[in-house]
Short mmCIF file of C-alpha atoms in Angstrom, two decimals:
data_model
loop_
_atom_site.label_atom_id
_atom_site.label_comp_id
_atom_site.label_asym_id
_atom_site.label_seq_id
_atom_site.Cartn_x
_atom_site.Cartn_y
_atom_site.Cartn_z
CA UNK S 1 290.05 60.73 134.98
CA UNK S 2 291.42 58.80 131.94
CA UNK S 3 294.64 60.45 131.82
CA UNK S 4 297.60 61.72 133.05
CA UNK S 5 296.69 65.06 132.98
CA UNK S 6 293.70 64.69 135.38
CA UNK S 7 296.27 64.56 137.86
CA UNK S 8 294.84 68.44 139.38
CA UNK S 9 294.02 70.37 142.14
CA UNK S 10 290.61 69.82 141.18
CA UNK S 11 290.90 65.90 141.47
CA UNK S 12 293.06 66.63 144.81
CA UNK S 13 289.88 68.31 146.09
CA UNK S 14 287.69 65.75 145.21
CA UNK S 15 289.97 63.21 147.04
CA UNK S 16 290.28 65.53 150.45
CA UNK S 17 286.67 65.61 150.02
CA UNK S 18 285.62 61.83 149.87
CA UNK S 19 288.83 61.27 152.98
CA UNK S 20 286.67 63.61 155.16
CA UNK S 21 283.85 62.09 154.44
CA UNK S 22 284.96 58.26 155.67
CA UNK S 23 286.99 60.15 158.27
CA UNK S 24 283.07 60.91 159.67
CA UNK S 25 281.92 57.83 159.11
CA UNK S 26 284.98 56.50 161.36
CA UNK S 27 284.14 58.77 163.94
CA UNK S 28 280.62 57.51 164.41
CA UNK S 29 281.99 54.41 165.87
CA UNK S 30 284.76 55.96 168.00
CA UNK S 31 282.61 57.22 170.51
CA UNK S 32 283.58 59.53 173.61
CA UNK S 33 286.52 58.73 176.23
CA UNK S 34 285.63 56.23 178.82
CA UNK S 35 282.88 54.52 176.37
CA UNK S 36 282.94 51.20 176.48
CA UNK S 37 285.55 49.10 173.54
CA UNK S 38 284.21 49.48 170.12
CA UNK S 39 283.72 46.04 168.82
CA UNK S 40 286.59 44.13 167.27
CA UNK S 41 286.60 41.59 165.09
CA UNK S 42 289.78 39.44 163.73
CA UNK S 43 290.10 38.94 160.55
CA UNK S 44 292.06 35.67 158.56
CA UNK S 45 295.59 37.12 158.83
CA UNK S 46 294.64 38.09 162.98
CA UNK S 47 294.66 41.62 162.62
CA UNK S 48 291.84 43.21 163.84
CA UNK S 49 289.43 44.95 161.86
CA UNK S 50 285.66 47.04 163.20
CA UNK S 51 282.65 48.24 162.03
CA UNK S 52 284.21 51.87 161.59
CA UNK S 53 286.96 50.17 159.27
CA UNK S 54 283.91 48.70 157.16
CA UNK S 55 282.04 52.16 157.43
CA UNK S 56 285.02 54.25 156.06
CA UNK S 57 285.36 51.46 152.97
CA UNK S 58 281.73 51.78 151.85
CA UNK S 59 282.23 55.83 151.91
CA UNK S 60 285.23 55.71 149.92
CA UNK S 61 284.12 52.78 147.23
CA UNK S 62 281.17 54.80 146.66
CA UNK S 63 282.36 58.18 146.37
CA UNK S 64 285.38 57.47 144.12
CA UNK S 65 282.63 55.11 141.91
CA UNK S 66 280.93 58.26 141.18
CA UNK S 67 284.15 60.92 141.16
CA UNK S 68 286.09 59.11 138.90
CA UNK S 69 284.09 56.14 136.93
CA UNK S 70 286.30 53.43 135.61
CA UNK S 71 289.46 53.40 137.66
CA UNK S 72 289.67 50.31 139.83
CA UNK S 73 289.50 50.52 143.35
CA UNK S 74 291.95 47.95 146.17
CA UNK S 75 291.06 48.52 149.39
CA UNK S 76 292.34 46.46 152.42
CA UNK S 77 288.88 45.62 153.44
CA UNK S 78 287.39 45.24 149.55
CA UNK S 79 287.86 41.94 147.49
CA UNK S 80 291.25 41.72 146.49
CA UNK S 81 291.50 40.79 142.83
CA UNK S 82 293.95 38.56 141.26
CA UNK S 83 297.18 39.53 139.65
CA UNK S 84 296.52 38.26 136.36
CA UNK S 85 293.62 40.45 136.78
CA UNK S 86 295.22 43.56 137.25
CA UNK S 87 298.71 42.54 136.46
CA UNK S 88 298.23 45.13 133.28
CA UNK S 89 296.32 48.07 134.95
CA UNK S 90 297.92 51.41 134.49
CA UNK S 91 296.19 53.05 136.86
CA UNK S 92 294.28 52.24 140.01
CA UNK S 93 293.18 53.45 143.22
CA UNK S 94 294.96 52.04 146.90
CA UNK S 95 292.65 52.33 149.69
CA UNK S 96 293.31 51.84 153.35
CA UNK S 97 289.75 52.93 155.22
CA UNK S 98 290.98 52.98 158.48
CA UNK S 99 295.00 52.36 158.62
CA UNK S 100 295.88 52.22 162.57
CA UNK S 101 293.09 49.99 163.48
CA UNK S 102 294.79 49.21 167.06
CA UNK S 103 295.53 53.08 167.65
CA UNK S 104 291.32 53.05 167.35
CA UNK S 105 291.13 50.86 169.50
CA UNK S 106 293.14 52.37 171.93
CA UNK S 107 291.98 55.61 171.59
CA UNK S 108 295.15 57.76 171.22
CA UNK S 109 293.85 59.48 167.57
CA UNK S 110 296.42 58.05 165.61
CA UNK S 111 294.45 56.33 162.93
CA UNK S 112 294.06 57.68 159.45
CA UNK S 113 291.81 57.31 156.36
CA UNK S 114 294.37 56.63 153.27
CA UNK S 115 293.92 56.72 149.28
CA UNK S 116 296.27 56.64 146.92
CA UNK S 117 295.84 57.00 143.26
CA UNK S 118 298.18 54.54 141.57
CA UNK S 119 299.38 55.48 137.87
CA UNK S 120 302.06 53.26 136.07
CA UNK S 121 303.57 51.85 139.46
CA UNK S 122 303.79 55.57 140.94
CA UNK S 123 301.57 57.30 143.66
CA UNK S 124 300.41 60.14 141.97
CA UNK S 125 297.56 61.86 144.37
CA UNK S 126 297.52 60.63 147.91
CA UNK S 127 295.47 61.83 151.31
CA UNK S 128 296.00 60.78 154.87
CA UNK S 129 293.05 61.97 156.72
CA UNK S 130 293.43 61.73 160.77
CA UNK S 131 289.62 62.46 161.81
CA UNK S 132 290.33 62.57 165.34
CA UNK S 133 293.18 65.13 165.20
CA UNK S 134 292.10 67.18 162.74
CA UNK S 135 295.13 66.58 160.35
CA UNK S 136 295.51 66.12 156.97
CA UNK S 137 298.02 65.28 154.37
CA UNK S 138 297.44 65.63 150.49
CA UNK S 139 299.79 65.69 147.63
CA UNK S 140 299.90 64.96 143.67
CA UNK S 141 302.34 64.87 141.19
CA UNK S 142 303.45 68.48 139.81
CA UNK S 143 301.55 69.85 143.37
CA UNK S 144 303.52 69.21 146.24
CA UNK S 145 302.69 68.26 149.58
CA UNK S 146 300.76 70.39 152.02
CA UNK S 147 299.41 69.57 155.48
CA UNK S 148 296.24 71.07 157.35
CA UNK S 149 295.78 71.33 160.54
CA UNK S 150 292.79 72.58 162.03
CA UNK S 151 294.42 74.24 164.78
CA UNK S 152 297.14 76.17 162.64
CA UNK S 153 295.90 76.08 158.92
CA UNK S 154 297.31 74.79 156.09
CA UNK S 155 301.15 74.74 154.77
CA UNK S 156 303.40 73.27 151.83
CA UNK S 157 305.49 70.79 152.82
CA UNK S 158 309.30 70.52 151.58
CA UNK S 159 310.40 67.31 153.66
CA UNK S 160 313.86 66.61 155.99
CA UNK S 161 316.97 68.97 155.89
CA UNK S 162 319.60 66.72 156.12
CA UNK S 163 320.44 66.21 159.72
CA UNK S 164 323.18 68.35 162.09
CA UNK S 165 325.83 67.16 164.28
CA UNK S 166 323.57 65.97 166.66
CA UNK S 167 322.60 63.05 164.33
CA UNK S 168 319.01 61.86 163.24
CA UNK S 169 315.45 62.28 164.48
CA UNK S 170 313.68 58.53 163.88
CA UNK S 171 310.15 57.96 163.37
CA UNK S 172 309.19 54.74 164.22
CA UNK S 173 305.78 52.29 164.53
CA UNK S 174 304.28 52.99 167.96
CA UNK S 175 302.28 49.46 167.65
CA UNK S 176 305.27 47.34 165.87
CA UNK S 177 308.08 47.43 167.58
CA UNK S 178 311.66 44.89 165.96
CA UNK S 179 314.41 43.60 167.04
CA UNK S 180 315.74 44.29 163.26
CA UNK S 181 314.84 48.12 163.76
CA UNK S 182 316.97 48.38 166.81
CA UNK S 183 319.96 46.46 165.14
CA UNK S 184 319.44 48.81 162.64
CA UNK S 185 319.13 51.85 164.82
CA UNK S 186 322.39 50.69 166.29
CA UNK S 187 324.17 51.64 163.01
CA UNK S 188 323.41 55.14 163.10
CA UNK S 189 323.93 58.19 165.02
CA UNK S 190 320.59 58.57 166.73
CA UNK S 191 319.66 61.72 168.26
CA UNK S 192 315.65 61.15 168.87
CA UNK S 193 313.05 58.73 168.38
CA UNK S 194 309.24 59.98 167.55
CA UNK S 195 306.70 56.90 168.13
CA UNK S 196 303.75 57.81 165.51
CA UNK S 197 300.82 55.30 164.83
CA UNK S 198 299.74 55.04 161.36
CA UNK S 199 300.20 56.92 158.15
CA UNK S 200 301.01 59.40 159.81
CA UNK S 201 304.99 58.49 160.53
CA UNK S 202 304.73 59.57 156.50
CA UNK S 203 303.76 62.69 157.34
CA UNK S 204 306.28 63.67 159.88
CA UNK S 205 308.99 63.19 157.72
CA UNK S 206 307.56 64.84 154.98
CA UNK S 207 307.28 68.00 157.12
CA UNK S 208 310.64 67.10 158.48
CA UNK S 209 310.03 66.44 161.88
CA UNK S 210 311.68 63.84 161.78
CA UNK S 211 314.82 62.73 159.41
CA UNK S 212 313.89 58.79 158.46
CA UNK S 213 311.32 56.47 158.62
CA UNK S 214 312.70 52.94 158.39
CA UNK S 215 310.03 49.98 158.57
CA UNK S 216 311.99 46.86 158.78
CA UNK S 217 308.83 44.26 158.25
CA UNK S 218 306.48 43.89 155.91
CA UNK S 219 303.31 46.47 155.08
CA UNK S 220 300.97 45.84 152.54
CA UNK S 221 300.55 48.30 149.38
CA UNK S 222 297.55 50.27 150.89
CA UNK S 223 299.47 50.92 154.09
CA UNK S 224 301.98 53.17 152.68
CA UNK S 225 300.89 54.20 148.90
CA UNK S 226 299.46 57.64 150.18
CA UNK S 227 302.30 58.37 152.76
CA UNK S 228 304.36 57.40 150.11
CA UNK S 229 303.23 60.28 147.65
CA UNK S 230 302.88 62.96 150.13
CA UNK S 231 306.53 62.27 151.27
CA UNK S 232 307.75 61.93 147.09
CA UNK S 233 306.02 65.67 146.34
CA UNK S 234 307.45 67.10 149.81
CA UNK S 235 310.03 68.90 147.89
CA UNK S 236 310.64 72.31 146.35
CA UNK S 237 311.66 70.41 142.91
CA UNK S 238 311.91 67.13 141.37
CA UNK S 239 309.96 64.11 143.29
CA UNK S 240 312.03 62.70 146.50
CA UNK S 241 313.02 58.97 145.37
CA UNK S 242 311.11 56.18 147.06
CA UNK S 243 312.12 52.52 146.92
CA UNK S 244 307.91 51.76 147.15
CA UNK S 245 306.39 50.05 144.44
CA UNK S 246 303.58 48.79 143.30
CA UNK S 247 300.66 46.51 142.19
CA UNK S 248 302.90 44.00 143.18
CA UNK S 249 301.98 40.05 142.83
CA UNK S 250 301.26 39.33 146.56
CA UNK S 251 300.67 43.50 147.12
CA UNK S 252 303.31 43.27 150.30
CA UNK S 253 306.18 45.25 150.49
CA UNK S 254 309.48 44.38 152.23
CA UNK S 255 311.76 46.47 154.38
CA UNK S 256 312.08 50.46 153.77
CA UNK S 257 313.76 53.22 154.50
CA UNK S 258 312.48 56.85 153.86
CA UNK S 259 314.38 60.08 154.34
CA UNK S 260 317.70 61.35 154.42
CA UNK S 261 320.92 60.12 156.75
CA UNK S 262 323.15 62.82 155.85
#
């Protein structure tokens, strides 16, 4: 992959292919209801991280090594290089093993494998991979956004219709709540609220279950890089904007808000 045009349903593939692999190595260490907690480590910023987090990582280094040589790789728990080391990189890889780590830990599903292929500052492939519920999200520039579900199949995606009278469906963290979200929320004409864990609040805008996704706190790159290209390409035409960006000195990113108000 040393262009632009490698940017194909046959690299998509690859990509769902590599996600459903670390989505099995996850699995191995989530273990049947009632089991006792799966071991939990913190890490230096106090989040917590486990051996299925670690498992996923060495599935997806590996496999994208071999499926696409030469592209870097930044995964939340890989060695983060410096900016001024990949301050000029036009394209790179944005990997979040096991995004959701507390939803794993609580058992409720809602954890997701994410990669993102990076390409001049834009998500340009992307898979969320939710192992325990059998969902998936992929998308890539000039292919839209589709969703599988093992239960139901797979479908293309288009994203929100703009809202009715009855005013806006939310998706919001299910782990992080804010006091700035619900100033925020105060604002507008609320008709719902959808707690999601993970990625996957992405993904249920993007098949427009929900109107907006506002995150009013900081994320980190790999969080939201492959939520943020399935919900760009969930349209029947030009890319949806996104305020995202990327490779980013400190690789944070502020406050958001995805979707459509009116």
């Amino acid at each position: 992959m040393d262009n632009a045009t490698d940017v194909s349903w046959q690299s998509l593939d690859l990509l769902i292919d590599i996600a459903r692999r670390a989505g099995v190595a996850a699995m191995a260490h989530y273990g049947a209801p009632g089991d006792a907690q799966v071991a939990v480590q913190q890490k230096a910023d106090a989040s917590p991280v486990t051996a299925a987090d670690h498992a996923a990582h060495a599935v997806i280094v590996s496999a994208i090594a071999h499926a696409f040589p030469g592209i870097p790789v930044i995964s939340e728990e890989g060695a983060i290089p410096d900016y001024e080391v990949r301050k000029n990189w036009q394209r790179f890889w944005l990997v979040d093993p096991l995004d959701g780590t507390k939803e794993f830990i609580h058992r409720n599903g809602e954890f997701t494998v994410n990669i993102a292929l990076i390409e001049y500052g834009v998500p340009v492939l992307g898979v969320i991979f939710a192992p325990a519920l059998d969902v998936l999200y992929a998308a890539g520039r000039g292919l839209g956004s589709w969703k599988h579900d093992g239960a139901v199949g797979t479908v293309r995606l288009f994203g929100p219709d703009a809202p009715g009278p009855e005013g806006v469906t939310i998706v919001e963290s299910r782990s992080h709540p804010s006091a700035e979200l619900e100033t925020y929320l105060a604002t507008l004409h609320v008709a719902s609220r959808l707690p999601a864990g993970s990625s996957l609040k992405f993904g249920l805008v993007a098949e427009g279950k929900a109107h907006l996704y506002p995150r009013l706190g900081p994320t980190m790159e790999w969080d939201v890089a492959a939520g943020d290209c399935v919900y760009r390409y969930a349209s029947a035409g030009e890319a949806r904007a996104s305020p995202l960006v990327y490779n980013t000195p400190s690789l944070k990113q502020q406050s958001f808000v995805l979707g459509v108000i009116e």
